[in-house]
mmCIF file of C-alpha atoms and ligand atoms in Angstrom:
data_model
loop_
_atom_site.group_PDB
_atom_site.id
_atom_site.type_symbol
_atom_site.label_atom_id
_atom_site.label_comp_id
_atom_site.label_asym_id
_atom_site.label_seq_id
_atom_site.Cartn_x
_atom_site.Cartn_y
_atom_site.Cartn_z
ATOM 1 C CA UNK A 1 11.199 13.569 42.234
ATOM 2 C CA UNK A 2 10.019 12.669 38.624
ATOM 3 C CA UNK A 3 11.696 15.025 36.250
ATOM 4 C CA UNK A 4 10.113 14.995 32.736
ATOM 5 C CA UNK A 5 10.677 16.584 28.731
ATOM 6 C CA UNK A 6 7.215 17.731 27.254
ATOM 7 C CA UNK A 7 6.643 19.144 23.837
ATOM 8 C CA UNK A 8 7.532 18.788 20.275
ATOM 9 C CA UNK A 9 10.501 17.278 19.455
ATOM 10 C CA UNK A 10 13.496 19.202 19.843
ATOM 11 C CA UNK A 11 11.709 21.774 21.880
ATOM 12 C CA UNK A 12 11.254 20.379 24.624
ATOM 13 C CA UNK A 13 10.812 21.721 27.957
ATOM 14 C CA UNK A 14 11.608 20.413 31.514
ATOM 15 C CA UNK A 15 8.971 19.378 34.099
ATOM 16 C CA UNK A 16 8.208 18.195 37.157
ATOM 17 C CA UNK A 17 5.363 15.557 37.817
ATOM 18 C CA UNK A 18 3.538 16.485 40.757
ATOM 19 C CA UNK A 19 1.629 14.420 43.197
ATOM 20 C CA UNK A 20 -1.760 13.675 40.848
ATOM 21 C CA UNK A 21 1.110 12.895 37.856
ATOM 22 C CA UNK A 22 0.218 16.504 35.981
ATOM 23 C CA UNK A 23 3.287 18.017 34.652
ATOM 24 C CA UNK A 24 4.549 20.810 35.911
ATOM 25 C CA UNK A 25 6.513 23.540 34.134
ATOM 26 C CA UNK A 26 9.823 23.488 35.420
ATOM 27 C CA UNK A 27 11.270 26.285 32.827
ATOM 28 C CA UNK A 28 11.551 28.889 35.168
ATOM 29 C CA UNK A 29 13.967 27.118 37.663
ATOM 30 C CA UNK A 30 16.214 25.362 34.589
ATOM 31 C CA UNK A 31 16.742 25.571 31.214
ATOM 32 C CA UNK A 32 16.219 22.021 30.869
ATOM 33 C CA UNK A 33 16.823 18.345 32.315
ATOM 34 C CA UNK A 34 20.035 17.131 32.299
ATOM 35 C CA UNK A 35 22.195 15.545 35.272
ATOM 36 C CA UNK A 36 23.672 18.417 36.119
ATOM 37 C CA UNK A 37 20.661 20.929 36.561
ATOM 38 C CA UNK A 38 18.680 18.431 38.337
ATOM 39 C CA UNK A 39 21.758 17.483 41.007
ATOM 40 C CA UNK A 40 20.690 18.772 44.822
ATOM 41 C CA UNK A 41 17.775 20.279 43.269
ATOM 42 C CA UNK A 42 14.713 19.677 45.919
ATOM 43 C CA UNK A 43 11.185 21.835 44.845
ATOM 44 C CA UNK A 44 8.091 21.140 45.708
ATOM 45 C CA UNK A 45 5.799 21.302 42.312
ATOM 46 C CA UNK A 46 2.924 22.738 43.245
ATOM 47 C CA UNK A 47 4.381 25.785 43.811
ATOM 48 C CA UNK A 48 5.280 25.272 39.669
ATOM 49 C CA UNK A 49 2.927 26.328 36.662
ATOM 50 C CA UNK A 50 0.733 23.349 35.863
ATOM 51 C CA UNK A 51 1.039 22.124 32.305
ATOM 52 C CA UNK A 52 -2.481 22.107 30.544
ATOM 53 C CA UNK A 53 -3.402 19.660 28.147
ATOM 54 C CA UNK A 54 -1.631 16.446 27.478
ATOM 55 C CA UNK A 55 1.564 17.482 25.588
ATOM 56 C CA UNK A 56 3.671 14.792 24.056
ATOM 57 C CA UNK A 57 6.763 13.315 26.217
ATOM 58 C CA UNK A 58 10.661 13.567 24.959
ATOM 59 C CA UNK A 59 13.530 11.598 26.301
ATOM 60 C CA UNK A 60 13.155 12.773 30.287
ATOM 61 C CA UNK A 61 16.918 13.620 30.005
ATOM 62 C CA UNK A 62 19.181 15.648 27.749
ATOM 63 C CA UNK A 63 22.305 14.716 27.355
ATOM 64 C CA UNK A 64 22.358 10.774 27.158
ATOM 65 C CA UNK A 65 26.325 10.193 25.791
ATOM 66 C CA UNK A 66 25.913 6.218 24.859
ATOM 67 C CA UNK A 67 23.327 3.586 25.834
ATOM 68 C CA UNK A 68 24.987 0.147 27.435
ATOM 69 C CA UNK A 69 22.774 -2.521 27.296
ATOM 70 C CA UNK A 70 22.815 -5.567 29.367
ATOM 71 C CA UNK A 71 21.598 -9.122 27.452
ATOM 72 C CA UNK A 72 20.020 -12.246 29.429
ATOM 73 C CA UNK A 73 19.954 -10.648 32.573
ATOM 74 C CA UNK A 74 16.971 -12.894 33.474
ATOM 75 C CA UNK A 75 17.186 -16.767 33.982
ATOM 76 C CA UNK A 76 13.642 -17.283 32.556
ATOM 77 C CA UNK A 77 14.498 -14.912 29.840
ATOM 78 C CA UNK A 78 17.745 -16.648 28.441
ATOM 79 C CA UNK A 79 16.057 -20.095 28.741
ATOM 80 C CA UNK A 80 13.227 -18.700 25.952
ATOM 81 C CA UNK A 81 15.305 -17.151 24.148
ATOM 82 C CA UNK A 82 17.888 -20.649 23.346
ATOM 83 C CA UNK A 83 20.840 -19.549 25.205
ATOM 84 C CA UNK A 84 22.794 -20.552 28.087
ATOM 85 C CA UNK A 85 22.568 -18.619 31.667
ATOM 86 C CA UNK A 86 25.457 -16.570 31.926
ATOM 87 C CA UNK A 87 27.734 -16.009 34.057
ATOM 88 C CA UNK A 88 29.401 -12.456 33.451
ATOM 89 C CA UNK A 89 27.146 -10.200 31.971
ATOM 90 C CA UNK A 90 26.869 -9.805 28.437
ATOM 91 C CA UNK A 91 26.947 -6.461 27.489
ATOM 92 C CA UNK A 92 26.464 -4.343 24.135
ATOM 93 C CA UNK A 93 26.519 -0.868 23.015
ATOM 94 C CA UNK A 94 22.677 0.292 22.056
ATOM 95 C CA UNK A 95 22.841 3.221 19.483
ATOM 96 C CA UNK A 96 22.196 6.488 20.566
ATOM 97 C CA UNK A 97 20.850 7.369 17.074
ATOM 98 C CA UNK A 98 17.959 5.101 18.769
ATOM 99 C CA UNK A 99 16.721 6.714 21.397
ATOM 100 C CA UNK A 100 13.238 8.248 20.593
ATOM 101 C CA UNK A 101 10.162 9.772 23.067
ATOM 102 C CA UNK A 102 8.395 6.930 25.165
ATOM 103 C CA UNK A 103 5.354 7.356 23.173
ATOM 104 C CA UNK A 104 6.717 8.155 19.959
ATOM 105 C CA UNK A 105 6.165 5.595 16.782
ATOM 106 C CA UNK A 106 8.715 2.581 16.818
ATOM 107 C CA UNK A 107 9.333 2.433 12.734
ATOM 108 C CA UNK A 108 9.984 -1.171 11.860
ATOM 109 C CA UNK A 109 13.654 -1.075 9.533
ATOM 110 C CA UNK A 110 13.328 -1.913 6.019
ATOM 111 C CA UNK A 111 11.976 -5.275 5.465
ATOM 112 C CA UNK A 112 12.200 -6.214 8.583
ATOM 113 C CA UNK A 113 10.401 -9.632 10.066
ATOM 114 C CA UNK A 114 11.940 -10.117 12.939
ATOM 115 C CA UNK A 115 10.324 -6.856 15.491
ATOM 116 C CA UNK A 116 10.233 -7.551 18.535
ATOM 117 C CA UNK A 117 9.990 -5.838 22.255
ATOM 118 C CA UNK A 118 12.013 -5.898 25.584
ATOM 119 C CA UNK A 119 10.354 -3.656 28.904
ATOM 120 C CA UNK A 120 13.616 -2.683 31.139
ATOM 121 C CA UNK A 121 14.826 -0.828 33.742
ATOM 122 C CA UNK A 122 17.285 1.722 32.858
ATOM 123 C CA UNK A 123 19.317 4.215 34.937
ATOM 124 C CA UNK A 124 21.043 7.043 34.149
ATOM 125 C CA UNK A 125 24.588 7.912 35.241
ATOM 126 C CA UNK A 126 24.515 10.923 37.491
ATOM 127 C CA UNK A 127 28.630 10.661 38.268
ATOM 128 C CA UNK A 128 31.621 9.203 36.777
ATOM 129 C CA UNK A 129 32.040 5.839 37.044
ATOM 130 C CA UNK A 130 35.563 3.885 36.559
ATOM 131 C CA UNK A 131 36.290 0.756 38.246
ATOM 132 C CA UNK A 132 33.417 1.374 41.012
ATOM 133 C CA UNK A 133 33.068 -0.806 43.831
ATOM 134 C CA UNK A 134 30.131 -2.594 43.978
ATOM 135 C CA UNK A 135 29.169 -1.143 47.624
ATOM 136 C CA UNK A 136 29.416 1.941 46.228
ATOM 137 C CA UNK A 137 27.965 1.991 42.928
ATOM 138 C CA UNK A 138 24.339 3.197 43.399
ATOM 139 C CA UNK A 139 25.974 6.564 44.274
ATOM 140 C CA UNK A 140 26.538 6.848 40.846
ATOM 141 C CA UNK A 141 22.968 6.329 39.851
ATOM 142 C CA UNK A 142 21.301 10.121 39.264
ATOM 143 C CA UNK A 143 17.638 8.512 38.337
ATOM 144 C CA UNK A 144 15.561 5.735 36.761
ATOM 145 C CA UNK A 145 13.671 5.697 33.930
ATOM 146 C CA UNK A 146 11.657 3.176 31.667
ATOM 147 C CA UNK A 147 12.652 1.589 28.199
ATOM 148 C CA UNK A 148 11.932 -0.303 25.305
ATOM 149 C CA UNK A 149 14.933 -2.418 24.259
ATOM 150 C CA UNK A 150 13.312 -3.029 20.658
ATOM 151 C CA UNK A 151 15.084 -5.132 18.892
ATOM 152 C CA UNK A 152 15.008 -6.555 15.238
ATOM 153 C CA UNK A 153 15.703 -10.337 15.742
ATOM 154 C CA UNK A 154 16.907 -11.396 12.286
ATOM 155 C CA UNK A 155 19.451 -8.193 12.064
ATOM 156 C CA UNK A 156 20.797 -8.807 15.636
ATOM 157 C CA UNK A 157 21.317 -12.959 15.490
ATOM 158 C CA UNK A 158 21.718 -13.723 12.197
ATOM 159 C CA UNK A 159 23.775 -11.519 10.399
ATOM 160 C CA UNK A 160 27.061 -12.402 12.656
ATOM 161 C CA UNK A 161 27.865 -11.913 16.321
ATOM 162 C CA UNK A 162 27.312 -8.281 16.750
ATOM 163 C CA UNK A 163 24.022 -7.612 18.068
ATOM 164 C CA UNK A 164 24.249 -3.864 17.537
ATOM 165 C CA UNK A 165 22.679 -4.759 13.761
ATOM 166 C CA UNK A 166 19.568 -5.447 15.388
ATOM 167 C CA UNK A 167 19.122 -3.272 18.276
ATOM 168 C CA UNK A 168 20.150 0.358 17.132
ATOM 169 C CA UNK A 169 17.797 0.999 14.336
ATOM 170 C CA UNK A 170 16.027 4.616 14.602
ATOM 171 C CA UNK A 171 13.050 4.614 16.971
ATOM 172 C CA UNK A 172 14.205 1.491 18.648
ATOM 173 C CA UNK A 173 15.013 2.832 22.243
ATOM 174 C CA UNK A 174 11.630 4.564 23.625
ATOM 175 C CA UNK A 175 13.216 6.069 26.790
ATOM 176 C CA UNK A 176 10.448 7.602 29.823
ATOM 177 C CA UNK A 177 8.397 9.355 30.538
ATOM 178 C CA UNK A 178 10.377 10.278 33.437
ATOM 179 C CA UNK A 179 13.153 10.510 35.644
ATOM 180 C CA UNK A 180 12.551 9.756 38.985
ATOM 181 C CA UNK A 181 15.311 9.782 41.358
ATOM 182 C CA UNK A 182 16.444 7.143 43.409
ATOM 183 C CA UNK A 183 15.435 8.364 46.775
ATOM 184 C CA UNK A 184 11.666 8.246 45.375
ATOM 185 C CA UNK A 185 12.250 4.634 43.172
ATOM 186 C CA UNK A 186 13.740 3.337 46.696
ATOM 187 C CA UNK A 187 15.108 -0.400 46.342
ATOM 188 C CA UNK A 188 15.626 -0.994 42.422
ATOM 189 C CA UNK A 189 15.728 -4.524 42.569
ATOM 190 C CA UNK A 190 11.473 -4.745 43.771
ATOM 191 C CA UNK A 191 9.921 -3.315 40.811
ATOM 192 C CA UNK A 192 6.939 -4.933 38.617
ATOM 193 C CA UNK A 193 7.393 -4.976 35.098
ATOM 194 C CA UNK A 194 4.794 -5.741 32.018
ATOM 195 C CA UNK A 195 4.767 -5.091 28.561
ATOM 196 C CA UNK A 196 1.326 -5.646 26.373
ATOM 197 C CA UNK A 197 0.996 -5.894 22.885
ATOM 198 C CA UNK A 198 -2.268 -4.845 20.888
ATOM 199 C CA UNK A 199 -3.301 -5.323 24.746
ATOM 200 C CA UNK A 200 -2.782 -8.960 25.288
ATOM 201 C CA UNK A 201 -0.126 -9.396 27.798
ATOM 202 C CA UNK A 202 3.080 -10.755 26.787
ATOM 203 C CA UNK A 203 5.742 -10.207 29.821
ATOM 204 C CA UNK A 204 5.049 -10.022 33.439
ATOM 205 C CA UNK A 205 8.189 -9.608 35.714
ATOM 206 C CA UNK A 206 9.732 -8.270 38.263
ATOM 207 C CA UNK A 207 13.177 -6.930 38.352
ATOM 208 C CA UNK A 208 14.240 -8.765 41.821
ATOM 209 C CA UNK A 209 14.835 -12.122 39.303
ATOM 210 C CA UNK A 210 17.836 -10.234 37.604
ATOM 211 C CA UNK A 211 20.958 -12.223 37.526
ATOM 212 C CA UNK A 212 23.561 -9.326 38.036
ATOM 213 C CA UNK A 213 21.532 -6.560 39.782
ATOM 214 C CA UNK A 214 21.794 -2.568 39.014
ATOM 215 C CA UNK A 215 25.193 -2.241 41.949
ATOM 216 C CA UNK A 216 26.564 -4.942 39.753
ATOM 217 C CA UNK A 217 26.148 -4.025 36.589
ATOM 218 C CA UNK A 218 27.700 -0.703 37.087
ATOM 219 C CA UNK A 219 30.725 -2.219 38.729
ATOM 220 C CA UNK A 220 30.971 -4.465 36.192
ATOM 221 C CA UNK A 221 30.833 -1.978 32.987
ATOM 222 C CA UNK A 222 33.272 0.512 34.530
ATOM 223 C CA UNK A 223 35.439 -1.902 34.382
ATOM 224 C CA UNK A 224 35.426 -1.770 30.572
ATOM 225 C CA UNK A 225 34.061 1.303 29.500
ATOM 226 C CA UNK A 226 33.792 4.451 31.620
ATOM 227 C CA UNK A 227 30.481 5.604 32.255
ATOM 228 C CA UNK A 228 29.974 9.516 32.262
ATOM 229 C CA UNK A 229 27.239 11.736 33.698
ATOM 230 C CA UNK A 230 24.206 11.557 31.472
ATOM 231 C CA UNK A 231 24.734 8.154 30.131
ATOM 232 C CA UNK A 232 22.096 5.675 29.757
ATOM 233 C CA UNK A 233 22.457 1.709 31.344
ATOM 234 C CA UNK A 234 19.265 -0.929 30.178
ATOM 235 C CA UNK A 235 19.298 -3.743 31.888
ATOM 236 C CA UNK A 236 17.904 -6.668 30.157
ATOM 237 C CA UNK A 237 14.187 -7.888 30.229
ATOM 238 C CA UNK A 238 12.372 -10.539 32.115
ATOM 239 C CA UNK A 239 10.856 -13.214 29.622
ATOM 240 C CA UNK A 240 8.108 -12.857 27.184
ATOM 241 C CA UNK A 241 9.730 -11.475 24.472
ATOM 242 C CA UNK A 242 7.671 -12.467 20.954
ATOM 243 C CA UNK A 243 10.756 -14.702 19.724
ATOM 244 C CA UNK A 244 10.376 -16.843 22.933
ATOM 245 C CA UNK A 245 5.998 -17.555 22.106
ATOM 246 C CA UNK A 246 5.166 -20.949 21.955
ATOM 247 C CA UNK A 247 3.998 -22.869 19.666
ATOM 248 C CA UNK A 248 5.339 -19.674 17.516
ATOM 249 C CA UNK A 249 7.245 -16.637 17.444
ATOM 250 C CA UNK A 250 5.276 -13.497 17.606
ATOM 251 C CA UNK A 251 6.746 -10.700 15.711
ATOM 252 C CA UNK A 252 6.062 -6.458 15.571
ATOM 253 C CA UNK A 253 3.895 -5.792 12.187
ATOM 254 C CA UNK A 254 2.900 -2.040 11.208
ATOM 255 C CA UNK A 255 -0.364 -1.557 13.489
ATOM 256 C CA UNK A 256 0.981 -3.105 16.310
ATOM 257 C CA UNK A 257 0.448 -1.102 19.711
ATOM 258 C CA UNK A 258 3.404 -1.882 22.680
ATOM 259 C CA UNK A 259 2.149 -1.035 26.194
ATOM 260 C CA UNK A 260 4.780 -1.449 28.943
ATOM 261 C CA UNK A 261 4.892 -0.191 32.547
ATOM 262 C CA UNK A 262 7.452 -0.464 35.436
ATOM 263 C CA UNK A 263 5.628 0.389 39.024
ATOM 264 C CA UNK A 264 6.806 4.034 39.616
ATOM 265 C CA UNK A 265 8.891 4.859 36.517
ATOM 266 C CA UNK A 266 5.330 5.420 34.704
ATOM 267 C CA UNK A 267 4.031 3.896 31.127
ATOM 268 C CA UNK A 268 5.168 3.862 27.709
ATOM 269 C CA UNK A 269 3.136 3.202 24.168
ATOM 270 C CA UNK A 270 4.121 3.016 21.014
ATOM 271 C CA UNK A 271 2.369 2.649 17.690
ATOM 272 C CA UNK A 272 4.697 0.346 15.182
ATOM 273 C CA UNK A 273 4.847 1.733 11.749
ATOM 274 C CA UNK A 274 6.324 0.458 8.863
ATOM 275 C CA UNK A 275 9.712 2.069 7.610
ATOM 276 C CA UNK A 276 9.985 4.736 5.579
ATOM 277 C CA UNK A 277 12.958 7.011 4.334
ATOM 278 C CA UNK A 278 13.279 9.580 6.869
ATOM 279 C CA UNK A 279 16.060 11.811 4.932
ATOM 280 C CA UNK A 280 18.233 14.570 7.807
ATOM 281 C CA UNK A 281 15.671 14.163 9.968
ATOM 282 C CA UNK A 282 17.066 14.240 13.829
ATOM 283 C CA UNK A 283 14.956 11.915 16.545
ATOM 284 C CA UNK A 284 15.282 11.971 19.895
HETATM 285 ZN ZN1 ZN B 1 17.412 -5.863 26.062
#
């Protein structure tokens, strides 16, 4: 099933895309999507209110606790991007503070340069996970969703080691539009990937060329930090990323519109504005 968020932000409600991809409204079964509502829960849409119009999309699930992010998970990728092929995975925590609708506006930080995109796959915990075994890891999976990893290049390399700096600004994790569980994704590791900018293409992929694959990863992070139910795993993009263009980096400007797609998780776009001072206000 592909679960879904639609409305305003921070009213959303839950749906349910149906076989033509119309939302559904899924309010009158829960109160909204999170890993726990959606766990066992088997309904066929149609017999669901259909959604009219084209409402926006929110984050497809409530609830996301932290985002781990997984660097240079693709051989072509860490070849453009200068650095050598390794061999654990490199990991780093994403803010959460990032997270925004999948076709929300991705607001460029102040005086920022150095924009640029990353499609991935990204799964969301749907139990526990501590020191899972590899063969059984995918249990732990409760769906699949699209994201931007957008990242701020100058911020994440040179300003020290951390890569946080460049990778948690506000709008920079576009998560959606939906949730599809993994009975409906079926093998993880066969998906097609793209991401255009101002519609030429910039990254083709598919995510069968990972070097640690999804059962991996998530053996390999609860080893270090315990994932809970809700919490989000990206998993690094294929190559094509604007600070890999030859002869010369490409980089995000204000006007700037990302298209990216991964076959069956649905489509993402997002409009880059420049920053501006955004006060209390909660994304999301
Ligand atoms: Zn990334």
């Amino acid at each position: 099933m592909k679960f879904c968020r639609y409305g305003s932000r921070g009213s959303e409600k839950p749906g349910l895309i149906d076989a033509d991809g119309r939302i559904r409204d899924l309010s009158g079964v829960i109160d909204d999507v999170t890993v726990a509502s959606i766990a066992g829960l088997s309904i066929d849409p149609e017999t669901l209110p259909l959604v009219e119009g084209a409402p926006r999309y929110g984050v497809p699930t409530k609830g996301i606790g932290k985002i781990v992010a997984i660097g240079l998970n693709y051989e072509d990728h860490a070849i453009e991007s200068n650095l050598p092929i390794p061999t654990e995975p490199v990991m780093f925590i994403k803010a959460v503070s990032s997270i925004t609708g999948p076709n929300d506006e991705v607001m460029l930080p102040k005086d920022a340069t150095h924009g640029d995109w990353e499609v991935e796959l990204g799964f969301i915990i749907g139990k526990t996970a501590r020191y899972v075994e590899e063969a059984d890891a995918l249990s732990h999976v409760a769906g699949y969703v699209l994201a931007n990893d957008v990242s701020e290049r100058f911020n994440q390399k040179e300003r020290g080691t951390q890569w946080s700096k460049g990778k948690g600004h506000d709008t920079f994790c576009p998560v959606g539009p939906w949730l599809v569980t993994p009975d409906e994704v079926g093998d993880p590791q066969d998906l097609d990937m793209f991401l255009d900018v101002n519609g030429q293409r910039m990254q083709t992929g598919n995510t069968k060329t990972m070097i640690f694959n999804v059962a991996e990863l998530i053996a390999y992070v609860s080893r270090f930090i315990t994932l809970y139910p809700g919490d989000l795993v990206i998993t690094g993009t294929p190559p094509g990323v604007g600070e890999g263009k030859k002869p010369n980096a490409i980089y995000l400007k204000a006007g700037d519109v990302m298209k990216l797609g991964i076959a069956g998780l649905g489509e993402q776009q997002q409009s880059v504005v420049e920053w501006r001072h955004l006060g209390d206000e909660v994304l999301g």
